[in-house]
Coordinates of C-alpha atoms and ligand atoms in Angstrom, one line a residue:
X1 CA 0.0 0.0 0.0
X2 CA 1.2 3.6 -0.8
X3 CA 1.9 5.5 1.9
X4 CA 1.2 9.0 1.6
X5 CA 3.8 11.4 3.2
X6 CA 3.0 14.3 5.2
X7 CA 3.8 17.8 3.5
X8 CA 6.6 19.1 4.7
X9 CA 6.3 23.2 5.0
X10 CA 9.9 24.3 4.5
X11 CA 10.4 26.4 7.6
X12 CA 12.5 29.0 5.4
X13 CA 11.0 29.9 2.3
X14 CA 13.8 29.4 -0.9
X15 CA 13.0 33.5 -1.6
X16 CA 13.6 34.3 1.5
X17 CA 16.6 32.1 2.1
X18 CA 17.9 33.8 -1.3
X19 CA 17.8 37.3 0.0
X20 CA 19.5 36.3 3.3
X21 CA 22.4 34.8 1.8
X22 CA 22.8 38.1 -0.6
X23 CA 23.6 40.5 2.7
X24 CA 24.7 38.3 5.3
X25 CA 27.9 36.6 5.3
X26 CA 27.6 32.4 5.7
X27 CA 28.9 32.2 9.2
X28 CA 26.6 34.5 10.5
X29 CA 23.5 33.2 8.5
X30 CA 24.1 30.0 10.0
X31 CA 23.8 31.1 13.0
X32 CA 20.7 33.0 12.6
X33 CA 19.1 29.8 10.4
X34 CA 18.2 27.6 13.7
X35 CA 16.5 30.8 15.3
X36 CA 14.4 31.8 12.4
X37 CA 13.0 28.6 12.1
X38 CA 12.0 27.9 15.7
X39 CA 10.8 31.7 15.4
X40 CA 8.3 29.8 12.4
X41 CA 7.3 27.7 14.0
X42 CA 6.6 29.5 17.6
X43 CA 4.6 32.1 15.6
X44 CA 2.4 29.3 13.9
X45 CA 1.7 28.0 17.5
X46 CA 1.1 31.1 19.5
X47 CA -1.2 32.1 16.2
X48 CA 1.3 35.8 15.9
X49 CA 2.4 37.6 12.9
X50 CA 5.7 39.8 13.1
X51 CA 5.4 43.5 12.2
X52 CA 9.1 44.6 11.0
X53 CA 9.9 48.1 10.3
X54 CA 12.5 49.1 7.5
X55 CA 15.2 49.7 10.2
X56 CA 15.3 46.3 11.3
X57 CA 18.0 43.7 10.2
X58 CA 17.8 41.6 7.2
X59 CA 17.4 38.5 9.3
X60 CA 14.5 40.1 11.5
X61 CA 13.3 41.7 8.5
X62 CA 13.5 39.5 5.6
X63 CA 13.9 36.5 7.7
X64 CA 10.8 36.4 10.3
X65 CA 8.7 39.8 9.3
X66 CA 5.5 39.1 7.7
X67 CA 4.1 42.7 7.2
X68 CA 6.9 45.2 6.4
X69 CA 7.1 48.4 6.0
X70 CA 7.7 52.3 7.1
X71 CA 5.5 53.3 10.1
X72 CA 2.6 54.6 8.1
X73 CA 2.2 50.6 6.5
X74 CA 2.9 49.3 9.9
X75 CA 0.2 51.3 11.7
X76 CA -2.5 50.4 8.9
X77 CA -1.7 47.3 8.7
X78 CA -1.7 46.7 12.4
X79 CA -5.3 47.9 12.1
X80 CA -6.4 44.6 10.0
X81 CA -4.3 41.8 11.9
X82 CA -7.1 39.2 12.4
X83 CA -3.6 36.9 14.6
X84 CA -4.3 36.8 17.9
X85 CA -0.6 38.2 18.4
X86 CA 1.4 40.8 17.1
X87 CA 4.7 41.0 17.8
X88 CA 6.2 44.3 16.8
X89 CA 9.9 44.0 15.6
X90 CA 10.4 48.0 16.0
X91 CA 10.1 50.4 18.8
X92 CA 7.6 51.3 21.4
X93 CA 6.0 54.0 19.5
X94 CA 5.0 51.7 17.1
X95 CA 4.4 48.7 19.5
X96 CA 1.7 51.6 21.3
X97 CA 0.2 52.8 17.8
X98 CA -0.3 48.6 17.1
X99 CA -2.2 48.5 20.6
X100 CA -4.3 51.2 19.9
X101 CA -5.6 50.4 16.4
X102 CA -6.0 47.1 17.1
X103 CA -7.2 46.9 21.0
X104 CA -8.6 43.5 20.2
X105 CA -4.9 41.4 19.6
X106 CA -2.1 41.2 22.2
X107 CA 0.7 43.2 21.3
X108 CA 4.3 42.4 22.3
X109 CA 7.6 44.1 22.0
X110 CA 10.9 42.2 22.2
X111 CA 12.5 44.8 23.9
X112 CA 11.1 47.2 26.5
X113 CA 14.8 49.6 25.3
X114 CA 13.2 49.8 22.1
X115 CA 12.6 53.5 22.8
X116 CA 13.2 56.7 20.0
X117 CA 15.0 60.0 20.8
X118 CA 11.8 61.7 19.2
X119 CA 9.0 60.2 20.9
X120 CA 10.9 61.3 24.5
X121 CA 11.3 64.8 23.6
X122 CA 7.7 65.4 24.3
X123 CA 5.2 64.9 26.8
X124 CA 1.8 65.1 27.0
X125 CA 1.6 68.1 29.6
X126 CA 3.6 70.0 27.1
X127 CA 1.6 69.1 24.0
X128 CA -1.0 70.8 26.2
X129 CA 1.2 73.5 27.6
X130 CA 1.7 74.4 23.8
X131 CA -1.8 74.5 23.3
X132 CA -2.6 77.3 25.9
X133 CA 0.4 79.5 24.4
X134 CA -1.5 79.1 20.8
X135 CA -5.2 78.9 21.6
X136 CA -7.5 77.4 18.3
X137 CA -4.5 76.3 16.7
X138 CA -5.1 72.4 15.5
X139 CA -1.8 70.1 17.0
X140 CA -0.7 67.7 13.8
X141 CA 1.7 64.8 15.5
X142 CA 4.3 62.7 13.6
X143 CA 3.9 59.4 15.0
X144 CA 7.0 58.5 16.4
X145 CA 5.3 60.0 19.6
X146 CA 3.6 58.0 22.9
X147 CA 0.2 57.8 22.4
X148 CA -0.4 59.9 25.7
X149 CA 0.4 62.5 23.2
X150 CA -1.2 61.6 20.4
X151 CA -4.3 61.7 22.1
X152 CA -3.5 65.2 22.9
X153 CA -3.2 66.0 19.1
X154 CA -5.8 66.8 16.6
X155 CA -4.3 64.0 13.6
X156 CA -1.1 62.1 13.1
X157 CA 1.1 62.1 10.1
X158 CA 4.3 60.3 9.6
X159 CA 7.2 61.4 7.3
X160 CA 4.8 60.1 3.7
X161 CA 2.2 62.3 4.2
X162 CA 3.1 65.0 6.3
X163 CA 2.2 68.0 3.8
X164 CA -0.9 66.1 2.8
X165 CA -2.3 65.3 6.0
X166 CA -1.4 69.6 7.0
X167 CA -3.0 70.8 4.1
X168 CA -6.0 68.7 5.3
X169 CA -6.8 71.0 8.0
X170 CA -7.8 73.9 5.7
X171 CA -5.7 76.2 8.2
X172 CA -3.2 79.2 8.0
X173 CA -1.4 77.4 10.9
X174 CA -0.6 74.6 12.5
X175 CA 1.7 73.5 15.6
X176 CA 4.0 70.6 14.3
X177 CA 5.4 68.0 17.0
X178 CA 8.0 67.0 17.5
X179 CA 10.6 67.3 15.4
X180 CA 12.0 70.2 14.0
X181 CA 13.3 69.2 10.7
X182 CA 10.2 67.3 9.7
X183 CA 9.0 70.8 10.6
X184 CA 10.9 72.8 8.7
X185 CA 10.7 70.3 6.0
X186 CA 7.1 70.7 5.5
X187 CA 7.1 74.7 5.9
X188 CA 9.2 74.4 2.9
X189 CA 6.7 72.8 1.1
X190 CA 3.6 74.2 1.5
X191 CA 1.8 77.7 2.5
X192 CA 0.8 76.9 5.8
X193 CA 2.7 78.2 8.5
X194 CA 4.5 75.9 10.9
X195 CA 5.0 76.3 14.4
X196 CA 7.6 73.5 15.4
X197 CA 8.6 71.7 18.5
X198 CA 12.5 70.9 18.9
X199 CA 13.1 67.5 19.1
X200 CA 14.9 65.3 16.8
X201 CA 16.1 61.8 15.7
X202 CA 19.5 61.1 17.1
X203 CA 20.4 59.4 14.3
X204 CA 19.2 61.7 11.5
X205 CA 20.8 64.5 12.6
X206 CA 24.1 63.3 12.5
X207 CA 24.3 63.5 8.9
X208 CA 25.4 67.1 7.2
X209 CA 25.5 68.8 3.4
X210 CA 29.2 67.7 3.3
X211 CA 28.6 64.3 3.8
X212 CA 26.0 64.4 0.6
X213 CA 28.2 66.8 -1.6
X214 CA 31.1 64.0 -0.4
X215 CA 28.9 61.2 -1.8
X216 CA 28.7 63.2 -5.5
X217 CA 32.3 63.6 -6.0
X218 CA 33.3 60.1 -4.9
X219 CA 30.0 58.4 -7.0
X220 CA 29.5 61.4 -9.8
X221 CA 26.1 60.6 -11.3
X222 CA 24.7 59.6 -8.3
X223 CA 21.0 59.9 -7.3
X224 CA 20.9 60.6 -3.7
X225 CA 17.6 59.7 -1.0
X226 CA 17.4 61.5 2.4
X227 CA 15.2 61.2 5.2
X228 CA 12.8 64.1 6.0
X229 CA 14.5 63.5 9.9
X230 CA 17.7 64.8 8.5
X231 CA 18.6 68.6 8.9
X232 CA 17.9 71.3 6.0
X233 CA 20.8 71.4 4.5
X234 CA 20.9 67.8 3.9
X235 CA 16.9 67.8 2.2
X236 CA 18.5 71.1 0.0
X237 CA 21.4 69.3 -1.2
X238 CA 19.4 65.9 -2.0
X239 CA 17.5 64.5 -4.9
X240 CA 15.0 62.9 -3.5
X241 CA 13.3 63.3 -0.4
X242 CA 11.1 60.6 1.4
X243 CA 9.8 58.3 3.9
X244 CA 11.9 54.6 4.5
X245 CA 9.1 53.5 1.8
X246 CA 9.1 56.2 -0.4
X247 CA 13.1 55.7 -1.1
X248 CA 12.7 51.7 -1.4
X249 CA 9.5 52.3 -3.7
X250 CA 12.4 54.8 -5.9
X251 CA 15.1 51.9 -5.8
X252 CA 12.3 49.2 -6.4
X253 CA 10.9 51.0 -9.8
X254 CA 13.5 53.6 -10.8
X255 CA 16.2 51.5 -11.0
X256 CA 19.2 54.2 -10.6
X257 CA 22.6 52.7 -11.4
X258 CA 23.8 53.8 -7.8
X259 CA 22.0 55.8 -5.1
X260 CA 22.7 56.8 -2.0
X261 CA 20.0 56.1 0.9
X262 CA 20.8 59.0 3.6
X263 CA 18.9 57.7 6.7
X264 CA 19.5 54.2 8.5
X265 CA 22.0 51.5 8.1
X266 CA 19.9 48.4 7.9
X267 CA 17.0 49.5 5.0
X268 CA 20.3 49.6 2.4
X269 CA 20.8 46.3 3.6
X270 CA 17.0 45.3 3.2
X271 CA 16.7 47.0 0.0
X272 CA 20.0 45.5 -1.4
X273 CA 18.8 42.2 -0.9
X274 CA 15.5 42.2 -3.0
X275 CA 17.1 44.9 -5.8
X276 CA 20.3 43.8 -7.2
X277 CA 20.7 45.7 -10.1
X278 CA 21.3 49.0 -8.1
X279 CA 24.2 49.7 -6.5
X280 CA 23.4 51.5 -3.1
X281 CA 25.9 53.3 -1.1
X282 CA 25.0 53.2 2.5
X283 CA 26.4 55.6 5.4
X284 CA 26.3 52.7 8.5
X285 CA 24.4 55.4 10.6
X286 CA 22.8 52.7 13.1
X287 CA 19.9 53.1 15.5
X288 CA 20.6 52.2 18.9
X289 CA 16.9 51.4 19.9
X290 CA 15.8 49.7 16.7
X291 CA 18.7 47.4 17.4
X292 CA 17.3 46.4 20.5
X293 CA 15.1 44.0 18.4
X294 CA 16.8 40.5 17.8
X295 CA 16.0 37.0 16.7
X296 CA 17.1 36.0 20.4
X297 CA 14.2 38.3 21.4
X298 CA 11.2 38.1 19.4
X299 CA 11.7 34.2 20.3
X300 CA 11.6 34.8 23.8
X301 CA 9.1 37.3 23.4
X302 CA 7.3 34.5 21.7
X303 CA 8.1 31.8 24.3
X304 CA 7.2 34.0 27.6
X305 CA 4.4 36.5 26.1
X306 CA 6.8 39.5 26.8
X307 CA 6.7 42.3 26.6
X308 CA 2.8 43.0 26.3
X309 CA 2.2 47.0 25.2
X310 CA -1.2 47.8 26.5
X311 CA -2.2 51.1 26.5
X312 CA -5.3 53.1 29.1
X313 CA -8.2 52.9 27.0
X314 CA -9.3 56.4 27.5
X315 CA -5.7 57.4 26.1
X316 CA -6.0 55.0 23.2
X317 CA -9.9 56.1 22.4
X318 CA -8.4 59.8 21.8
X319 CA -4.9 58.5 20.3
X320 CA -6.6 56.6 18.1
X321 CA -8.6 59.2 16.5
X322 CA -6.1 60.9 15.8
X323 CA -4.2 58.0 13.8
X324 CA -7.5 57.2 12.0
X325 CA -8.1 60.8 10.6
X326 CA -4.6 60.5 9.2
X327 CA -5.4 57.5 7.5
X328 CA -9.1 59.1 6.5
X329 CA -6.8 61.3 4.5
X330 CA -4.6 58.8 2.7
X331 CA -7.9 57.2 2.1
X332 CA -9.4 60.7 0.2
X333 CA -6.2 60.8 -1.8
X334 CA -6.9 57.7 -3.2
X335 CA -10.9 58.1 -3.3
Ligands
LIG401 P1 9.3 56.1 8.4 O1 7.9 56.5 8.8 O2 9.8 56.8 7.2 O3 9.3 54.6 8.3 O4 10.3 56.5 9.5 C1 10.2 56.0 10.8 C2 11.4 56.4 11.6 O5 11.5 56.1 12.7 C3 12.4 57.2 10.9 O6 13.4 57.4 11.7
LIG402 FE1 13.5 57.3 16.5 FE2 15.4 58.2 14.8 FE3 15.4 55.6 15.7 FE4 13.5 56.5 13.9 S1 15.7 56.4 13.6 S2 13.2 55.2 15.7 S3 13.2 58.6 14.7 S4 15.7 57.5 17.0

């Protein structure tokens, strides 16, 4: 009698195996191999889906994400997850914007030092100190904030829709928190007035004019991506500038003979493993609190149920409208 064998699920899809192996060195992927397959098979039995953000490593991000993205995808997204987990592979910010559009799932971050240099340089008593300094003026949020101050705002935006989401308001001014170059950014671009807050990312910051006007006379000819988190003079002396999806979308479907991707480390890295036709020249500017996030962790995280995000629900009832009438917007756009 035939017997009829079981089908066995490769635990590590070939495509995904492919892409490893093009940014990771053997030794190392051998190590991270064993992980990413218990990690498979610890998701299928807790019933959780990984969100990974742009930032993360290849092996987190190619090797164990299953919805990837910039912070706008990642927030909408999170918003549909029928799982009964999701484990965020990206910072608390996000982890909190996950719980709150989404109060239904369990929500879990690896690391509880997962933090971001922009969501601490506000607080919600200030978001309503600013408020009594500029009475009737509407507060627009970028996301990477705690949702104890997004439920102060009136709407989020992150760094793809920023202008849109202002021009939304139908407003001379708005107040624009928290970061200042994001800010300044969008005064640039539209006729609204700005009234910025001072924070900033750590690791945006860092990068200056020089280092861009560096990049064209080492690589001439080549077509050069910023961050809107990086200062003015940086956006000025760029070609293009976008949100983490914005510049893989360019990569993806322009298909530049070189570019250079001014903002984290590991998105060349994630981008140079799907595209490899472009050459991308990558400044190893690395943040300290996406790299919290690790295979080691998003197993135990797995394993134990840590770290669970939960978030007041009065907070999150107020946070949350403010995320949804960001995405209402994105949703006009389109129609
Ligand atoms: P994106 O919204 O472009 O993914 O950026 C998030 C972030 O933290 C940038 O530093
Ligand atoms: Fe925050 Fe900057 Fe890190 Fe993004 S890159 S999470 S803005 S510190």
């Amino acid at each position: 009698m035939a017997v009829t064998q079981p089908a066995v699920i490769p635990a590590i899809p070939e495509a995904t195996l492919r892409r490893l192996e093009q940014v990771i060195p053997p030794v190392e992927l051998a190590l991270h191999l064993p992980l990413i397959e218990e990690i498979q098979r610890l998701k299928r039995e807790v019933g959780a889906v990984v969100l990974a953000h742009n930032y993360q490593t290849p092996e987190v991000f190619h090797g164990v994400g299953d919805i990837r993205g910039d912070s706008l995808a990642l927030a909408v997204e999170a918003g549909r997850v029928e799982a009964p987990v999701i484990v965020m592979a990206g910072v608390h910010f996000m982890a909190e914007t996950a719980a709150l559009m989404n109060p239904e799932r369990t929500v879990l971050i690896p690391s509880l030092e997962a933090g971001c240099s922009l969501a601490e340089s506000i607080t919600a008593e200030q978001v309503r100190e600013l408020r009594r300094e500029h009475p009737g003026v509407p507060v627009v949020t970028y996301v990477n904030t705690s949702a104890a101050v997004k439920a102060e705002s009136d709407i989020c935006c992150t760094s793809a829709n920023a202008v849109e989401v202002v021009e939304s308001l139908g407003v001379p001014r708005v107040l624009m928190i928290p970061d200042r170059w994001l800010a300044r950014w969008v005064a640039a671009n539209t006729e609204v007035e700005i009234v910025a807050w001072d924070g900033s990312c750590v690791v945006h910051e860092r990068f200056t004019a020089a280092d861009v006007a560096a990049y064209r006379t080492q690589f001439p000819g080549i077509v050069v991506l910023a961050h809107p988190e990086c200062p003015s003079g940086v956006l000025e002396a760029a070609d293009v500038v976008g949100s983490t999806s914005a510049m893989v979308r360019f990569v993806r479907e322009r298909r530049a003979e070189r570019v250079a991707l001014i903002t984290e480390c590991s998105m060349a890295d994630n981008v140079a493993a799907e595209v490899r036709d472009v050459e991308i020249v990558r400044p190893c500017t690395v943040c300290p609190y996406m790299k919290e996030i690790t295979l080691e962790g998003i197993r135990d995280a797995l394993r134990e149920g840590r770290h669970r995000v939960e978030v007041d629900p009065e907070v999150a009832a107020r946070a949350r409208r403010a995320v949804e009438r960001m995405v209402a917007v994105g949703r006009g756009r389109r129609g």
